[in-house]
mmCIF file of C-alpha atoms in Angstrom:
data_model
loop_
_atom_site.group_PDB
_atom_site.id
_atom_site.type_symbol
_atom_site.label_atom_id
_atom_site.label_comp_id
_atom_site.label_asym_id
_atom_site.label_seq_id
_atom_site.Cartn_x
_atom_site.Cartn_y
_atom_site.Cartn_z
ATOM 1 C CA UNK A 1 -27.483 10.704 8.584
ATOM 2 C CA UNK A 2 -28.292 14.021 10.788
ATOM 3 C CA UNK A 3 -27.078 17.678 10.324
ATOM 4 C CA UNK A 4 -24.818 19.736 12.413
ATOM 5 C CA UNK A 5 -23.280 23.120 12.714
ATOM 6 C CA UNK A 6 -20.039 22.507 12.704
ATOM 7 C CA UNK A 7 -17.152 25.721 14.803
ATOM 8 C CA UNK A 8 -14.384 25.575 12.163
ATOM 9 C CA UNK A 9 -13.811 23.056 8.983
ATOM 10 C CA UNK A 10 -9.856 23.099 9.170
ATOM 11 C CA UNK A 11 -7.382 22.131 11.299
ATOM 12 C CA UNK A 12 -3.783 23.592 12.184
ATOM 13 C CA UNK A 13 -2.376 21.711 9.535
ATOM 14 C CA UNK A 14 -5.414 22.137 6.807
ATOM 15 C CA UNK A 15 -7.415 19.187 7.080
ATOM 16 C CA UNK A 16 -11.155 19.112 6.758
ATOM 17 C CA UNK A 17 -13.362 16.062 7.755
ATOM 18 C CA UNK A 18 -16.641 16.839 6.285
ATOM 19 C CA UNK A 19 -18.694 14.069 7.732
ATOM 20 C CA UNK A 20 -17.886 12.185 11.315
ATOM 21 C CA UNK A 21 -18.454 8.242 10.993
ATOM 22 C CA UNK A 22 -18.975 6.257 8.131
ATOM 23 C CA UNK A 23 -21.027 4.223 6.654
ATOM 24 C CA UNK A 24 -18.128 1.990 4.335
ATOM 25 C CA UNK A 25 -18.374 -1.046 7.226
ATOM 26 C CA UNK A 26 -14.130 -1.892 6.799
ATOM 27 C CA UNK A 27 -14.403 -4.063 9.895
ATOM 28 C CA UNK A 28 -10.341 -2.644 11.051
ATOM 29 C CA UNK A 29 -11.540 1.239 10.934
ATOM 30 C CA UNK A 30 -9.219 3.041 13.898
ATOM 31 C CA UNK A 31 -11.463 6.241 13.665
ATOM 32 C CA UNK A 32 -14.086 3.545 15.483
ATOM 33 C CA UNK A 33 -11.687 3.759 18.488
ATOM 34 C CA UNK A 34 -13.329 5.875 21.762
ATOM 35 C CA UNK A 35 -9.968 8.736 21.658
ATOM 36 C CA UNK A 36 -12.560 10.036 19.139
ATOM 37 C CA UNK A 37 -15.321 11.081 21.171
ATOM 38 C CA UNK A 38 -18.150 10.195 19.143
ATOM 39 C CA UNK A 39 -21.894 10.847 20.870
ATOM 40 C CA UNK A 40 -23.380 9.244 18.477
ATOM 41 C CA UNK A 41 -23.715 6.130 16.297
ATOM 42 C CA UNK A 42 -20.602 5.328 14.291
ATOM 43 C CA UNK A 43 -22.779 4.648 11.389
ATOM 44 C CA UNK A 44 -24.693 7.613 11.342
ATOM 45 C CA UNK A 45 -23.225 10.177 9.901
ATOM 46 C CA UNK A 46 -23.096 13.507 11.585
ATOM 47 C CA UNK A 47 -22.592 15.765 8.158
ATOM 48 C CA UNK A 48 -21.117 19.263 8.468
ATOM 49 C CA UNK A 49 -23.797 20.993 7.044
ATOM 50 C CA UNK A 50 -22.015 24.214 6.454
ATOM 51 C CA UNK A 51 -18.472 23.088 5.878
ATOM 52 C CA UNK A 52 -18.538 25.259 2.227
ATOM 53 C CA UNK A 53 -18.922 28.456 4.618
ATOM 54 C CA UNK A 54 -16.315 27.618 7.308
ATOM 55 C CA UNK A 55 -14.416 27.146 4.131
ATOM 56 C CA UNK A 56 -14.501 29.746 2.145
ATOM 57 C CA UNK A 57 -14.127 31.810 4.593
ATOM 58 C CA UNK A 58 -11.064 30.356 6.168
ATOM 59 C CA UNK A 59 -9.235 30.769 2.072
ATOM 60 C CA UNK A 60 -9.811 34.113 1.984
ATOM 61 C CA UNK A 61 -8.352 34.669 5.485
ATOM 62 C CA UNK A 62 -4.870 32.920 4.833
ATOM 63 C CA UNK A 63 -2.426 34.804 3.255
ATOM 64 C CA UNK A 64 -0.351 31.709 1.618
ATOM 65 C CA UNK A 65 -2.411 28.947 0.011
ATOM 66 C CA UNK A 66 -1.144 25.375 0.956
ATOM 67 C CA UNK A 67 -2.532 22.299 0.423
ATOM 68 C CA UNK A 68 -5.890 21.472 1.240
ATOM 69 C CA UNK A 69 -6.334 17.972 2.754
ATOM 70 C CA UNK A 70 -9.319 15.699 3.339
ATOM 71 C CA UNK A 71 -10.301 12.299 3.773
ATOM 72 C CA UNK A 72 -7.863 11.190 6.402
ATOM 73 C CA UNK A 73 -10.694 10.181 9.276
ATOM 74 C CA UNK A 74 -13.510 9.836 7.498
ATOM 75 C CA UNK A 75 -14.160 8.951 4.062
ATOM 76 C CA UNK A 76 -15.396 11.948 1.439
ATOM 77 C CA UNK A 77 -16.627 9.258 -0.829
ATOM 78 C CA UNK A 78 -19.240 7.503 1.090
ATOM 79 C CA UNK A 79 -23.107 6.998 0.592
ATOM 80 C CA UNK A 80 -24.377 9.533 1.380
ATOM 81 C CA UNK A 81 -21.983 11.778 -0.489
ATOM 82 C CA UNK A 82 -24.590 11.282 -3.374
ATOM 83 C CA UNK A 83 -27.447 12.823 -2.587
ATOM 84 C CA UNK A 84 -25.627 15.462 -1.032
ATOM 85 C CA UNK A 85 -22.241 16.638 -3.186
ATOM 86 C CA UNK A 86 -21.072 18.612 -0.323
ATOM 87 C CA UNK A 87 -17.969 17.098 -1.600
ATOM 88 C CA UNK A 88 -18.276 19.114 -4.450
ATOM 89 C CA UNK A 89 -19.673 21.793 -3.151
ATOM 90 C CA UNK A 90 -15.342 21.766 -0.584
ATOM 91 C CA UNK A 91 -13.562 20.896 -4.196
ATOM 92 C CA UNK A 92 -14.763 23.387 -6.245
ATOM 93 C CA UNK A 93 -13.941 26.371 -3.189
ATOM 94 C CA UNK A 94 -10.348 24.791 -3.495
ATOM 95 C CA UNK A 95 -10.417 24.821 -6.694
ATOM 96 C CA UNK A 96 -11.952 28.477 -7.588
ATOM 97 C CA UNK A 97 -9.564 30.105 -4.617
ATOM 98 C CA UNK A 98 -6.263 28.068 -6.093
ATOM 99 C CA UNK A 99 -5.427 26.004 -3.061
ATOM 100 C CA UNK A 100 -3.787 22.351 -3.635
ATOM 101 C CA UNK A 101 -5.939 19.478 -2.931
ATOM 102 C CA UNK A 102 -4.207 16.265 -0.653
ATOM 103 C CA UNK A 103 -7.248 13.811 -0.874
ATOM 104 C CA UNK A 104 -7.884 9.954 0.282
ATOM 105 C CA UNK A 105 -10.739 7.619 -0.574
ATOM 106 C CA UNK A 106 -11.188 4.361 -0.824
ATOM 107 C CA UNK A 107 -13.988 4.807 -3.127
ATOM 108 C CA UNK A 108 -14.299 4.742 -6.393
ATOM 109 C CA UNK A 109 -16.832 7.931 -6.155
ATOM 110 C CA UNK A 110 -14.000 10.023 -6.522
ATOM 111 C CA UNK A 111 -14.719 9.894 -10.584
ATOM 112 C CA UNK A 112 -17.636 12.576 -9.750
ATOM 113 C CA UNK A 113 -15.383 14.601 -9.075
ATOM 114 C CA UNK A 114 -12.490 14.258 -11.888
ATOM 115 C CA UNK A 115 -13.253 17.448 -13.699
ATOM 116 C CA UNK A 116 -12.725 19.488 -10.662
ATOM 117 C CA UNK A 117 -9.127 17.974 -9.599
ATOM 118 C CA UNK A 118 -8.233 18.243 -12.962
ATOM 119 C CA UNK A 119 -8.564 22.163 -12.628
ATOM 120 C CA UNK A 120 -7.530 21.933 -9.475
ATOM 121 C CA UNK A 121 -4.226 19.945 -10.618
ATOM 122 C CA UNK A 122 -3.657 22.843 -13.614
ATOM 123 C CA UNK A 123 -3.824 25.994 -11.215
ATOM 124 C CA UNK A 124 -1.893 24.441 -7.903
ATOM 125 C CA UNK A 125 -1.452 20.686 -7.056
ATOM 126 C CA UNK A 126 -3.762 17.799 -6.585
ATOM 127 C CA UNK A 127 -2.428 14.339 -5.277
ATOM 128 C CA UNK A 128 -5.348 11.610 -5.005
ATOM 129 C CA UNK A 129 -4.904 8.537 -2.267
ATOM 130 C CA UNK A 130 -6.427 5.137 -2.669
ATOM 131 C CA UNK A 131 -6.200 2.892 0.043
ATOM 132 C CA UNK A 132 -5.455 -0.853 -1.437
ATOM 133 C CA UNK A 133 -5.266 -3.191 1.594
ATOM 134 C CA UNK A 134 -6.226 -7.093 -0.003
ATOM 135 C CA UNK A 135 -5.407 -7.852 -3.651
ATOM 136 C CA UNK A 136 -7.852 -11.173 -3.691
ATOM 137 C CA UNK A 137 -10.949 -9.848 -4.200
ATOM 138 C CA UNK A 138 -13.558 -11.992 -2.385
ATOM 139 C CA UNK A 139 -11.998 -11.062 1.433
ATOM 140 C CA UNK A 140 -11.610 -7.270 0.560
ATOM 141 C CA UNK A 141 -15.361 -8.053 0.576
ATOM 142 C CA UNK A 142 -15.313 -9.345 3.709
ATOM 143 C CA UNK A 143 -12.924 -6.836 4.902
ATOM 144 C CA UNK A 144 -14.455 -3.592 3.509
ATOM 145 C CA UNK A 145 -17.465 -4.719 3.046
ATOM 146 C CA UNK A 146 -19.472 -1.474 1.390
ATOM 147 C CA UNK A 147 -17.606 -0.100 -0.898
ATOM 148 C CA UNK A 148 -15.601 -0.987 -4.367
ATOM 149 C CA UNK A 149 -13.526 -3.797 -4.585
ATOM 150 C CA UNK A 150 -9.270 -3.429 -4.676
ATOM 151 C CA UNK A 151 -9.713 -4.409 -8.748
ATOM 152 C CA UNK A 152 -11.601 -1.291 -9.003
ATOM 153 C CA UNK A 153 -9.699 1.041 -6.325
ATOM 154 C CA UNK A 154 -6.244 0.213 -9.442
ATOM 155 C CA UNK A 155 -8.838 1.595 -12.680
ATOM 156 C CA UNK A 156 -9.526 4.394 -11.337
ATOM 157 C CA UNK A 157 -5.600 4.804 -10.075
ATOM 158 C CA UNK A 158 -5.220 4.130 -13.860
ATOM 159 C CA UNK A 159 -7.969 6.880 -14.889
ATOM 160 C CA UNK A 160 -5.649 9.587 -12.439
ATOM 161 C CA UNK A 161 -2.831 8.742 -13.999
ATOM 162 C CA UNK A 162 -4.319 9.013 -18.086
ATOM 163 C CA UNK A 163 -5.889 12.422 -16.853
ATOM 164 C CA UNK A 164 -2.303 13.702 -14.975
ATOM 165 C CA UNK A 165 -3.182 13.390 -11.661
ATOM 166 C CA UNK A 166 -0.224 12.090 -9.200
ATOM 167 C CA UNK A 167 -1.480 9.240 -6.859
ATOM 168 C CA UNK A 168 -0.720 7.774 -3.552
ATOM 169 C CA UNK A 169 -1.147 4.572 -2.100
ATOM 170 C CA UNK A 170 -2.151 3.332 1.316
ATOM 171 C CA UNK A 171 -0.861 -0.165 1.885
ATOM 172 C CA UNK A 172 -2.055 -0.364 5.216
ATOM 173 C CA UNK A 173 -3.331 -2.080 7.204
ATOM 174 C CA UNK A 174 -2.294 -5.751 6.901
ATOM 175 C CA UNK A 175 -4.536 -7.933 8.672
ATOM 176 C CA UNK A 176 -1.933 -11.328 10.391
ATOM 177 C CA UNK A 177 -2.899 -14.217 9.591
ATOM 178 C CA UNK A 178 -5.250 -12.535 7.083
ATOM 179 C CA UNK A 179 -3.089 -10.924 3.913
ATOM 180 C CA UNK A 180 -0.463 -10.895 5.495
ATOM 181 C CA UNK A 181 0.595 -13.719 2.884
ATOM 182 C CA UNK A 182 3.104 -12.822 -0.269
ATOM 183 C CA UNK A 183 0.888 -13.162 -3.089
ATOM 184 C CA UNK A 184 -1.590 -10.813 -1.592
ATOM 185 C CA UNK A 185 2.063 -7.763 -0.642
ATOM 186 C CA UNK A 186 2.832 -8.434 -4.978
ATOM 187 C CA UNK A 187 -0.640 -8.161 -5.512
ATOM 188 C CA UNK A 188 -1.285 -4.719 -5.135
ATOM 189 C CA UNK A 189 2.884 -3.926 -4.999
ATOM 190 C CA UNK A 190 1.542 -4.577 -9.148
ATOM 191 C CA UNK A 191 -1.184 -2.660 -9.023
ATOM 192 C CA UNK A 192 0.503 0.391 -7.937
ATOM 193 C CA UNK A 193 3.518 -0.914 -10.714
ATOM 194 C CA UNK A 194 0.697 -0.754 -13.594
ATOM 195 C CA UNK A 195 -0.394 2.593 -12.373
ATOM 196 C CA UNK A 196 2.968 4.438 -11.581
ATOM 197 C CA UNK A 197 2.319 5.609 -8.405
ATOM 198 C CA UNK A 198 4.145 8.442 -7.302
ATOM 199 C CA UNK A 199 4.691 6.460 -3.729
ATOM 200 C CA UNK A 200 3.199 4.251 -1.153
ATOM 201 C CA UNK A 201 2.644 5.300 2.253
ATOM 202 C CA UNK A 202 3.109 1.554 5.075
ATOM 203 C CA UNK A 203 3.569 1.977 7.926
ATOM 204 C CA UNK A 204 4.618 -1.472 8.866
ATOM 205 C CA UNK A 205 2.845 -5.177 7.900
ATOM 206 C CA UNK A 206 -0.387 -4.979 11.069
ATOM 207 C CA UNK A 207 -2.798 -2.768 12.560
ATOM 208 C CA UNK A 208 -3.196 -0.869 15.521
ATOM 209 C CA UNK A 209 -5.811 -2.007 17.706
ATOM 210 C CA UNK A 210 -7.847 0.743 20.051
ATOM 211 C CA UNK A 211 -10.761 0.700 22.736
ATOM 212 C CA UNK A 212 -13.315 0.321 20.391
ATOM 213 C CA UNK A 213 -12.319 -0.361 16.822
ATOM 214 C CA UNK A 214 -10.902 -3.533 18.505
ATOM 215 C CA UNK A 215 -14.247 -5.123 20.452
ATOM 216 C CA UNK A 216 -15.695 -4.437 16.400
ATOM 217 C CA UNK A 217 -12.830 -5.757 14.310
ATOM 218 C CA UNK A 218 -12.921 -8.865 16.282
ATOM 219 C CA UNK A 219 -16.934 -9.014 16.455
ATOM 220 C CA UNK A 220 -15.976 -9.639 12.317
ATOM 221 C CA UNK A 221 -13.777 -12.259 13.517
ATOM 222 C CA UNK A 222 -15.906 -14.174 14.637
ATOM 223 C CA UNK A 223 -18.777 -14.187 12.147
ATOM 224 C CA UNK A 224 -15.982 -13.562 9.178
ATOM 225 C CA UNK A 225 -12.891 -16.231 11.216
ATOM 226 C CA UNK A 226 -14.375 -18.376 13.191
ATOM 227 C CA UNK A 227 -10.984 -19.006 16.315
ATOM 228 C CA UNK A 228 -9.243 -15.997 14.917
ATOM 229 C CA UNK A 229 -10.173 -14.510 17.589
ATOM 230 C CA UNK A 230 -8.366 -16.542 19.868
ATOM 231 C CA UNK A 231 -5.543 -16.870 17.549
ATOM 232 C CA UNK A 232 -5.039 -13.348 18.185
ATOM 233 C CA UNK A 233 -5.627 -12.900 21.717
ATOM 234 C CA UNK A 234 -3.568 -15.773 22.036
ATOM 235 C CA UNK A 235 -0.316 -13.900 19.742
ATOM 236 C CA UNK A 236 -1.130 -10.553 20.941
ATOM 237 C CA UNK A 237 -3.265 -9.957 23.703
ATOM 238 C CA UNK A 238 -4.552 -6.399 24.427
ATOM 239 C CA UNK A 239 -1.490 -4.937 22.436
ATOM 240 C CA UNK A 240 -1.576 -1.480 21.076
ATOM 241 C CA UNK A 241 0.142 -2.392 17.693
ATOM 242 C CA UNK A 242 -0.039 -5.355 15.722
ATOM 243 C CA UNK A 243 2.705 -6.833 13.967
ATOM 244 C CA UNK A 244 2.503 -9.518 11.230
ATOM 245 C CA UNK A 245 5.546 -12.307 11.698
ATOM 246 C CA UNK A 246 5.960 -11.631 8.434
ATOM 247 C CA UNK A 247 6.330 -8.737 9.312
ATOM 248 C CA UNK A 248 10.091 -8.557 8.993
ATOM 249 C CA UNK A 249 10.041 -11.082 5.353
ATOM 250 C CA UNK A 250 6.993 -8.394 3.768
ATOM 251 C CA UNK A 251 8.768 -5.061 4.721
ATOM 252 C CA UNK A 252 11.485 -6.457 2.928
ATOM 253 C CA UNK A 253 9.633 -7.684 -0.297
ATOM 254 C CA UNK A 254 7.694 -4.162 -0.046
ATOM 255 C CA UNK A 255 11.139 -1.713 -0.039
ATOM 256 C CA UNK A 256 12.517 -3.935 -3.312
ATOM 257 C CA UNK A 257 9.426 -3.167 -5.063
ATOM 258 C CA UNK A 258 9.757 0.003 -5.012
ATOM 259 C CA UNK A 259 12.956 0.639 -5.363
ATOM 260 C CA UNK A 260 12.928 -1.083 -7.644
ATOM 261 C CA UNK A 261 10.473 0.560 -10.261
ATOM 262 C CA UNK A 262 10.975 3.829 -8.544
ATOM 263 C CA UNK A 263 8.231 4.194 -6.627
ATOM 264 C CA UNK A 264 8.718 5.991 -3.073
ATOM 265 C CA UNK A 265 7.997 4.199 -0.027
ATOM 266 C CA UNK A 266 9.726 6.400 2.868
ATOM 267 C CA UNK A 267 7.244 8.183 4.427
ATOM 268 C CA UNK A 268 8.128 10.842 6.074
ATOM 269 C CA UNK A 269 9.466 11.851 1.955
ATOM 270 C CA UNK A 270 5.743 10.846 1.290
ATOM 271 C CA UNK A 271 4.072 13.632 3.597
ATOM 272 C CA UNK A 272 5.986 16.068 2.423
ATOM 273 C CA UNK A 273 5.269 15.217 -0.604
ATOM 274 C CA UNK A 274 1.808 15.479 -0.042
ATOM 275 C CA UNK A 275 2.256 19.041 1.984
ATOM 276 C CA UNK A 276 4.661 20.691 -0.282
ATOM 277 C CA UNK A 277 2.628 23.506 -1.891
ATOM 278 C CA UNK A 278 4.058 24.360 -5.555
ATOM 279 C CA UNK A 279 5.395 28.438 -4.681
ATOM 280 C CA UNK A 280 4.461 31.267 -7.489
ATOM 281 C CA UNK A 281 1.730 31.514 -7.284
ATOM 282 C CA UNK A 282 -0.915 34.730 -6.491
ATOM 283 C CA UNK A 283 -4.645 34.519 -6.351
ATOM 284 C CA UNK A 284 -7.286 37.186 -6.014
ATOM 285 C CA UNK A 285 -10.155 37.545 -2.932
ATOM 286 C CA UNK A 286 -13.469 36.029 -5.126
ATOM 287 C CA UNK A 287 -16.196 34.835 -3.012
ATOM 288 C CA UNK A 288 -18.651 32.406 -4.668
ATOM 289 C CA UNK A 289 -20.941 32.255 -1.510
#
């Protein structure tokens, strides 16, 4: 872990990443790709230590409130956040200025900030997004080794529902020849149905591989699934989009179950929901710093 001074914290679409890198160790992680131009080891987390000050300045400068997103590139609840609490400091600002929040994670550490999530949702809107890829617990521990398993994430979804906080699940990626089975998809869908999630984001059964994450992924296949690298090479070569041969069957199952249970599966409409801020609320220009 090392510290850095960031020049800005919010993107043009009001997304923020408080860290660069990740310690969850997911074998398929796209954020490892060279296109993101990391200048340090991926597990050597860069901490944007001035993020709260930058965020407050940005929130105070906005003429209109909106949803603030976090977690799309780097999980806001990595191991280091237990001590740093950088995520909590930024949620306090979002809550204080009555902005909305769309937050994505794989970690049950988000429960630490349940009080703030409830307050943000009461004043504006909070949507918690949880990634679920692998129903079988032992397989999940291989694919996502340093973060809580899918069963625990399901429990987090239930806790959010019990506290009136809407949720969205990212069912992605689904790895060909590994977890692209009917049993896996049905297991994840059953969790989503029980938790009464608003929607499930799925771009198709498969994953993407780019320079950087492809090498890491293949090395992990060699360690945990002997012979699987060769199977991938034979079927997909060096393709960017790696689509399961069972994509049509599994996507049919996915859409049918979502429709039957009133779960939104249209990715465009879910993104609209994540960005839609409830209108009609004003706020005073205050300061915490």
